[in-house]
Structure formats: C-alpha cells, structure tokens
Amino acid sequence: MAISMRDVDPAFQGAGQKDGLEIWRIEKLQAVPVPRESHGKFFTGDSYIILKTSARKNGSFQHDIHYWLGKDTSQDESGTAAIKTVELDVALGGRGVQYREVQGNETEKFLSYFKPCIIPEEGGVASGFRHAEINEREHVTRLFVCRGKHTVHVKEVPFARSSLNHDDIFILDTKSKIFQFNGSNSSIQERAKALEVVQYLKDTNHEGKCDVAAVEDGKLMADADAGEFWGLFGGFAPLPRKTFSEPNGKDTASPPKLLWVNKGQTVPVDYEVLTKALLDSTKCYLLDCGSEIYVWMGRETALEDRKQAGLAAEELLREGDRPKSHIVRLMEGFETVIFRSKFNKWPKKAEAVVSDESRGKVAALLKRQGFNVKAIAKSAPVKEEPLPQIDCTGNLQVWRVNDSEKTFLSFSEQCKFYSGDCYIFQYSYPGDDGEECLIGTWFGKKSIEEERAAATSLANKMVESLKFQAVLVRLYEGKEPIEFFPIFQNLVIFKGGASTGYKKFVSENGIQDDTYSENGVALFRVQGSGPDNMQAIQVDAVAPSLNSSYCYILHDGDTVFTWIGNLSSTMDHELAERQLDVIKPNLQSRMLKEGSEYDQFWKILGIKSEYSSQKIARDQESDPHLFCCTFLKGVLKVREIFNFTQDDMMTEDIFILDCRSCVFIWVGQNVDTKIRAQALSIGEKFLELDIPMENLSRETPVYVINEGSEPQFFTRFFTWDSAKSAMHGNSFERRLSILKDGIKPRRDKPKRRPTTSSHTGRSSVPDKSQRRSTSFSPDRVRVRGRSPAFNALAATFENSNARNLSTPPPVARKSFSKSSSPDPVKPPQRAASIAAMSASFERPKQTLIPKSIKASPEVKKPQSEASKPKPEEEAKESTPATKDGQTVTPTIQEDVKEDQPEDEEGLPTYPYDRLRTSSSNPVTDIDSTRRETYLSSSEFREKFGMTKEAFAKLPKWKQNRLKIALQLF
C-alpha cells in the first residue's frame, strides 16, 4: 500500500544516510535535533528519539530506532515520541527496528551506544521543568547504584546507608575521592564493569584528577579506605541481610500471545502452533511475550495503521501495569533473530534488499512534500580490507590419524591429503609479539567418525601440552578458511584414503575403494590465488565435474590432458602448469581449450554432457557478532554483546565471535579448567543450534583461542591491545590496577616484532621481497610450463629423504612467551662470516637461485675474476685478529689432514659430489648440517651463485631452501 509522506516530520530529512548516531528531543511536540556534543546527555523530564545507523558489509544500512522516555516525561511527549518514531522509519524506507526505552530499564543495545553508561540529569524542556543547575565550584556528593554484567545500568540513589545492600555495587562520588563499594553477592564481572563508571566519573567530574578506592562488603575499620568510606555514612554498621533494593530486570516472561490490531483495538488470534503463516502482510499484529511486546507491521499496511498498532502496545503495558516491559516494532522482512525464534520453523531468511527504484520513489515523494532530498541513500559497499594471512615463513608438521594413533608425514607427503582420512597439523610462525602456534584437525569428506574423534582428542592433548598457548582449529574438507591454504601453499587432495581405519571400514562394509592411483583415471580441479596458495582437488572423472571457471588436469595412466575453461584466468593457467609438476612431473601434457577437446578426452570421461560455468561459492564473511556464553550440563546459553570492544571480554568467561564464515571461541585465562576443556564442544553446539539463525553449516570452521594467544586474524575485529590480555589477576583486579596507577594500555596494535632463531640469533622474519611466494610472469618462456628453479626443486619432491618445499624445513626454535624474548646481546657462537649478516639486508639483493643447479665441470676463470681477492678479504688478510687488545695467532684444528685443502674458515674442502646427501661416496666426520661450508670458494660460487659471505647473510629459511635444491640438507 502506498504511503503518503505528507505527515513525515521535516526534521528527519536526510536522516540515516551515514554511519553513526543521530538524536532528536521532543520539544513542543516536535522533533528537534540534538547537537553531537550533547549526545549521551539525557534529562528525566524529556523524551528522545535515537537513530543508530550501521554500514553493513553487503553495502546496505542497518537502522535501529529507539525512543527514550524519561521518568518525568509527560504522556503527550511520550506519545509524540512513539508516533515520530514511526514517521522516521517511513522516511528510512521502512527498514528500521524500533525500540521503546524507559529510563532505568533500557535495553543493552541502547546502552551500548553510550558506553560506559548514561546518567540522566533532573529537569526537562517541554514538560516545563528547569534543568538542574549545579555550581561547578561546589562538588555535590552523590551515590549511584550499578547493575549489570555486560552493560551497566546506573541510577542515583539517596546518599544514605539504607540505600546500600549486599547484591549490588555502589559508587560514592565525593569531592576528593571516588569509592566503589562491592556488595558481597556481586560478581567479579559486575565489579569490573562498575570500574568503567568510576573512570567515567573521574574524567567527567574531576578532570581525571582524584583518588579511587575499592571497598569490599564486610571489611571493617582496619582497612583505611573502608574506614574512610563508612565514616562518610556516620560510622560502620553491618547491613541487614534483607535490605531495600528495587527490583532489577525485566517483567516476567510468559508464553507468546498473538493479537491482531484492528482500528486501534486488539483481537486475539487462535492458533495451535505459532507459525509465520498466521501473519498477514495487510495487517499489524502484537506478539505479547510478557517481558517484551513485539509490534509486527505488514508491508502493505498504511502509515496510520502502524501508528495505531504502536499506541495499542503502549496501552497494553499501561493496563497490565508493566513498566519494565519493552516494545519492539518490526517491519515485515526485517524481523530480528529473537522475534523469529518465537515461531515454529521460521522460513529461511532471504536478504531483504530495497531496490534503487524503490529508493527513487521514496525520494520523489519526499521532494514533492518540500524536502531537499537528493536520494534515499544506499551505503557505499564497505571497502573490504585484505584479510590478514598467516605468515608463510613458519614451520609445518603434519600427521595422519590411523585408528587412535597419529603417524608423522614426511615432507614429500605432508601436502598430500586424502578425502577418507583425518589429519593433524601444527604450524609455528612469527606473530606480533613472538612465535605463534596453530594446531588444527582436517576431516576429509569420507573420513570415519572414529578417526575424527581420535584426531580431536590428539589435537586437544597437543594444545594442552603447550599450556593452552596454541590456537586450535577444526576444519572440514571444502570449508577451509582463507588462513588455511597459505600454510600448505601447494595442497593436493586425493580421493579415497590411506589410513588403516578407512581401509578397514571400506573392507568391512563392502564399499568400492576409489583411492587414487597414478596409473588409473583421475580428474583434478585446480584452484587458488597464486603460487603460495594453490590446490589440486580430485573430483569424479565425469563431464559434469568440469566448470568453465577453472582449469583441470585429466590423466589416464601416462596420458595427460590440461583442460582450460573459457572463464579461467591467466593465473589459473599458470597454477595448472605448476600442479602438473606435482601430479605428473615427468610427463608431457596436451593442453585443451574448452570447446576444442579431442574425442579421446571425452572418451576418458565417459560421455560428453553439460557442466557448470559458475565459480564455486565460498561462505562469505558477514558482520561479526559477539556472544557471552555459559555451558552447563550440555545446555548452551548465550547473550549477545552489542557494539563490542576488547574490554567487553572478561577473563572469567567464554565468548563466541561469529562472522558466519567461521566461529571463534575465546577462552579467558581465569575460566575453570573443566569448562576450558569443553570449548570446542561449545562451538559445535553453537553451530548445531544455529543461534544467530543464519543457516550456519555444522562444518563451519571453529577456532579455540585462549586469552593471551590471540592471532591477527582474530584481533582484526577489534582495536586490540595485547598488553591487556597479558595482565595478571581477575577482571576487577586488572582494571583497578590501571585505574589507580593511571597506567593506560596502548590503544594501537604494536608493530610486529621479529622472532629470533635459536640457531643464529637473528630475525627470522624476512621482508616482503624474501617471502616464500615467488613472483612470476605468465608470459615468460617455460619448458613444458616449468620454471628452471621449479624444475630443480620438483626433482626432490618424490625423494623420501627430501623436504617438502611448500615451507622451509623446521629448525629447532626456542619457544618463548609473548612477554619476553631471547637476549639479543648474547648471540650463539658462529663463524665470522655469519656474525656480520645483518648488514646484508641493507645491500642490494643477490640472486638466490642460480641459473643452473645441475652438477657441471668447473670452468676455469681468469686470474682477475677467480683468484683476485675481494677488498673485504684483503682487509681481513692485512689485519691480524685481536682479542682484548692482544694479537691472536690463528690455530689449526687437530683433525685436519695435512694434505687436505682448507677454505678461509680453516675447514677442509671436499668435492660437491661427495657432499651431496645422495652421494655414493659420502664424506664422513663432518657437520652434516653445514655441508655447504666444506665446498671450496670457487665451487660454492658456482653452485650457489654467490659467495659464502653473501650466503651467510641470508635468512635461515632461504639458506635451507637452496641447500635442499642442491641436496646439501
């Protein structure tokens, strides 16, 4: 039904077109804008309208409209506020959710806009009251009561002992000192939240300059602060067990009752089961749940009907004497999660979208009524910041689960997964404040439940062995998060399984074993974003498995095809060529463009048929939601935290951060050990219940993060301060320490601090030019699609003793906490050439991979090139070594043979062929971890393409990578 804009208040012109708060006060029955500097300041005799506009990730705006009624506001003002709220919603296109707020019983969402609290002042405007004027020179002692664990309700009470009780927290604001009195029955979280109010009063009323004291209920005069506190009340006296305390919380909840609003009158609706089908788009309804009354307005209702429905809800509260009940008004298509949860099997919610045409019509209507409106705004799509990737220079270890045990995989096998198996991986990498660790389980689509349970148990024990300082993640095949693939870089997922449990399951159930065979028929879909993030996934070898947006590799024994989809990119083609080097490294592939396939190609796939051209969609990240949860006897209860910050997460609780594409379980340091062990179960229960009603998959990735070990891909949702999570004590003790000592933790994230390797004592975090990912041009000349460096590296892939090249080989690192780091003053003893490594990072980078790494006869160089010493070497030879000012005579190692040539370090030198790990005549009695140091200078320069000095200055992982390629590691 068309709605006339004639009755919309001009004050709402242009409202809701940008992110933030807008507030109007009702003055002479009109909405008057409140200046931004007065936001959060309310008077008990007034009524206000508050609009919160939030820009969403999908580019739309979310509107939450609240009308706040002071305890002394007139009935005319409150009624005007209710009606004006409906008009504001109409001006916004009917997309907002409207909330009735009563002083002293505001919703947590409303209070979250004005953290830490609101303290209404006496007075009013339209009601005829005069604002209370306080002499700024004379401080008035005031007593406040604070209630709330997540958001704080603050109310001023009479300054008298009779106002105190054992259940609440009280703040006494005097001229020189602020006291917080903690009732014996109050929780630690409530006490910590009340300290935020103390900080607010200190900054607002005392310009940040006054003392703060905490007084515990039951402490006697022996405590100086307690004695001073009770002295202000005339002396200490025990509080009676039952003291006067106003009822706290909402009115009692009751079973839902559905009422139809007809011309301002309510008519009960008879039903057996509450379903959405009972709601008619041409009518307005009330859903009375006791503590809340929901006003549901159909899309085709008139503006007057919507106003009448709101007034009917107000009347229902007055008749039932329910001052603390809330009224929530919703438009069809924009129902809240809580409202939908009241119904039996509410249909899946489609994203409600207001078309550009509809916006234009609303704008035209406003313009005809005299509004200067350019258009009803649509939020500009939120610029997606690149999701932070895990550092790719870390160390990776992988295990396959066999029955109830785990089997370590060699480097050549750690990036080859099977869909019938379960895997555990441990990845250590440089973080913001030191080395971080991620331990995860990966469940193949056809893995068995017994091995999934075993993998979960084994992974939990690994995290526990690290004193819960590692992040735990549970992943399912096909639901991996963006952080997963860069860890493995080049991942191949085969059909079937290699674990004993899978083989036993297939055998006992008579299931055909479709485990991959390199001599059989197999089809792989190639996907990824670059050489450091590429996957080859085996799919059914049939034509419908093809997709025009991807490249595929098909082989039948030694017959290999590369199929190029018409919608695939140049990057996809490059990745397909690289995956050939892994799947079929020694065979030539025939490239087929979509539409020009050979008959043999279709014959292998069985029959030519239709296939998709749409790229496979992944779960998109949505606007994050934070929930505080309790989990008792298998029952999960959650409470959403609105407009959350890091300070909302208390160390005594468990919180769930839901962003749809994954779920994070944050566990505070002071959470009970038994509850901590159930963190993963809490995440699985959250997905099972689908509490946000987002149709969450039960295979959504679940992270378990312990306080103090937060990774960057979690902290990006906050303005994070790692100093806060590193503090000791409970929530109250931490905040009291900050408040009293005047120490405010830094607000911004600290810059990444490089970790130090225990082998070299130098930074193990390379700069961007030294990352493992290799840049390449799709136009360069390749031999069967391979780069020269990749040919050399791929040659070691199938060697059982070779390391996987997707990550640098693991080195023995010293673990250290984020609060400390190894002493940089005492580096381990190394050769002189390595000790000077730091200077290399300021010099031009030398070629890391030589043009040819194959063994070749030595090429004699002219004296001017091969034998002429470098300036640095000349300086070394001309300057004798000194120690403590004394000249030191070089000594020769006793075990060096007289006829054995030596290098500059005094070590014997050997031919390259004898130093290789695969040598048929290997050298003995050498340090096998430093084989390269036994090469002569000329042969070293030939093989590595650089001098020993330049090599020593490279990061450890780069050294290892070159050594692997030359079989010297």
Coordinates of N, CA, C and O in Angstrom, one line a residue, residues 531 534 574 576-581 585 774-795 805 849-854 961:
P531 N 51.0 -18.8 -6.5 CA 51.9 -20.0 -6.2 C 52.0 -20.3 -4.7 O 52.4 -21.4 -4.4
M534 N 47.7 -22.6 -3.8 CA 47.1 -23.3 -4.9 C 46.8 -24.7 -4.5 O 47.4 -25.3 -3.6
E574 N 48.6 -20.7 -15.1 CA 49.9 -20.9 -14.5 C 49.9 -21.9 -13.4 O 50.8 -22.7 -13.2
A576 N 47.8 -24.4 -13.0 CA 47.6 -25.7 -13.6 C 49.0 -26.3 -14.1 O 49.3 -27.5 -13.9
E577 N 49.8 -25.5 -14.7 CA 51.1 -25.9 -15.1 C 52.0 -26.3 -13.9 O 52.7 -27.3 -13.9
R578 N 51.9 -25.5 -12.9 CA 52.6 -25.9 -11.7 C 52.2 -27.1 -11.0 O 53.0 -27.9 -10.5
Q579 N 50.9 -27.4 -11.0 CA 50.3 -28.6 -10.4 C 50.7 -29.8 -11.2 O 50.8 -30.9 -10.7
L580 N 50.9 -29.7 -12.5 CA 51.4 -30.8 -13.3 C 52.8 -31.3 -12.8 O 53.1 -32.5 -12.8
D581 N 53.6 -30.4 -12.3 CA 54.9 -30.7 -11.8 C 54.8 -31.6 -10.6 O 55.8 -32.2 -10.2
P585 N 55.0 -35.2 -12.8 CA 56.2 -34.3 -13.0 C 57.0 -34.7 -14.3 O 57.7 -33.9 -14.8
T774 N 56.8 -16.8 -4.8 CA 57.7 -16.3 -5.9 C 56.8 -15.6 -6.9 O 55.8 -16.1 -7.4
S775 N 57.3 -14.4 -7.3 CA 56.5 -13.7 -8.3 C 56.9 -14.3 -9.7 O 58.0 -14.7 -9.9
F776 N 56.0 -14.2 -10.6 CA 56.3 -14.7 -12.0 C 55.4 -14.0 -13.0 O 54.4 -13.4 -12.7
S777 N 55.9 -14.1 -14.2 CA 55.1 -13.5 -15.3 C 54.6 -14.6 -16.2 O 55.3 -15.6 -16.5
P778 N 53.3 -14.6 -16.5 CA 52.7 -15.6 -17.3 C 53.2 -15.7 -18.7 O 53.0 -16.6 -19.4
D779 N 53.9 -14.6 -19.1 CA 54.4 -14.6 -20.5 C 55.8 -15.1 -20.6 O 56.4 -15.1 -21.7
R780 N 56.4 -15.5 -19.5 CA 57.8 -15.9 -19.6 C 57.9 -17.3 -20.3 O 57.0 -18.1 -20.3
V781 N 59.1 -17.6 -20.9 CA 59.3 -18.8 -21.6 C 59.4 -20.0 -20.6 O 60.2 -19.8 -19.7
R782 N 58.7 -21.1 -20.8 CA 58.8 -22.2 -19.9 C 59.1 -23.5 -20.7 O 58.6 -23.6 -21.8
V783 N 59.7 -24.4 -20.1 CA 59.9 -25.7 -20.7 C 58.8 -26.6 -20.1 O 58.8 -26.9 -18.9
R784 N 57.8 -26.9 -20.9 CA 56.6 -27.7 -20.5 C 56.0 -27.0 -19.3 O 55.5 -27.7 -18.4
G785 N 56.0 -25.7 -19.3 CA 55.3 -24.9 -18.2 C 56.1 -24.8 -16.9 O 55.5 -24.4 -16.0
R786 N 57.3 -25.3 -16.9 CA 58.1 -25.2 -15.7 C 59.1 -24.1 -15.7 O 59.8 -23.9 -16.7
S787 N 59.3 -23.5 -14.6 CA 60.4 -22.5 -14.5 C 61.7 -23.3 -14.1 O 61.6 -24.4 -13.6
P788 N 62.8 -22.8 -14.5 CA 64.1 -23.5 -14.1 C 64.2 -23.8 -12.7 O 64.6 -24.9 -12.3
A789 N 63.9 -22.9 -11.8 CA 64.0 -23.1 -10.4 C 63.1 -24.2 -9.9 O 63.4 -25.1 -9.1
F790 N 61.8 -24.2 -10.5 CA 60.8 -25.1 -10.1 C 61.2 -26.5 -10.5 O 61.0 -27.5 -9.9
N791 N 61.9 -26.7 -11.7 CA 62.4 -28.0 -12.2 C 63.3 -28.6 -11.2 O 63.3 -29.8 -10.8
A792 N 64.2 -27.7 -10.7 CA 65.2 -28.2 -9.7 C 64.6 -28.6 -8.4 O 64.9 -29.6 -7.9
L793 N 63.6 -27.8 -8.0 CA 63.0 -28.1 -6.7 C 62.1 -29.3 -6.8 O 62.0 -30.1 -5.9
A794 N 61.4 -29.4 -7.9 CA 60.4 -30.6 -8.1 C 61.2 -31.9 -8.2 O 60.6 -32.9 -7.9
A795 N 62.5 -31.8 -8.6 CA 63.2 -33.1 -8.7 C 63.4 -33.8 -7.4 O 63.6 -35.0 -7.3
L805 N 58.8 -28.6 -0.2 CA 59.2 -27.2 -0.5 C 58.1 -26.2 -0.2 O 58.3 -25.0 -0.5
I849 N 68.5 -18.0 -6.5 CA 68.5 -19.3 -7.2 C 69.4 -19.2 -8.4 O 69.2 -18.4 -9.3
P850 N 70.5 -20.0 -8.5 CA 71.4 -19.9 -9.7 C 70.7 -20.3 -10.9 O 69.7 -20.9 -11.0
K851 N 71.3 -19.9 -12.1 CA 70.7 -20.2 -13.3 C 70.6 -21.7 -13.6 O 69.8 -22.2 -14.3
S852 N 71.6 -22.4 -13.1 CA 71.6 -23.8 -13.3 C 72.2 -24.4 -12.0 O 73.2 -24.0 -11.5
I853 N 71.5 -25.4 -11.5 CA 71.9 -26.0 -10.3 C 72.4 -27.4 -10.5 O 72.6 -28.2 -9.6
K854 N 72.4 -27.9 -11.8 CA 72.9 -29.2 -12.1 C 74.4 -29.2 -11.9 O 75.1 -28.2 -12.2
R961 N 66.5 -23.6 1.9 CA 65.8 -23.9 0.7 C 66.8 -24.1 -0.5 O 66.6 -25.0 -1.3

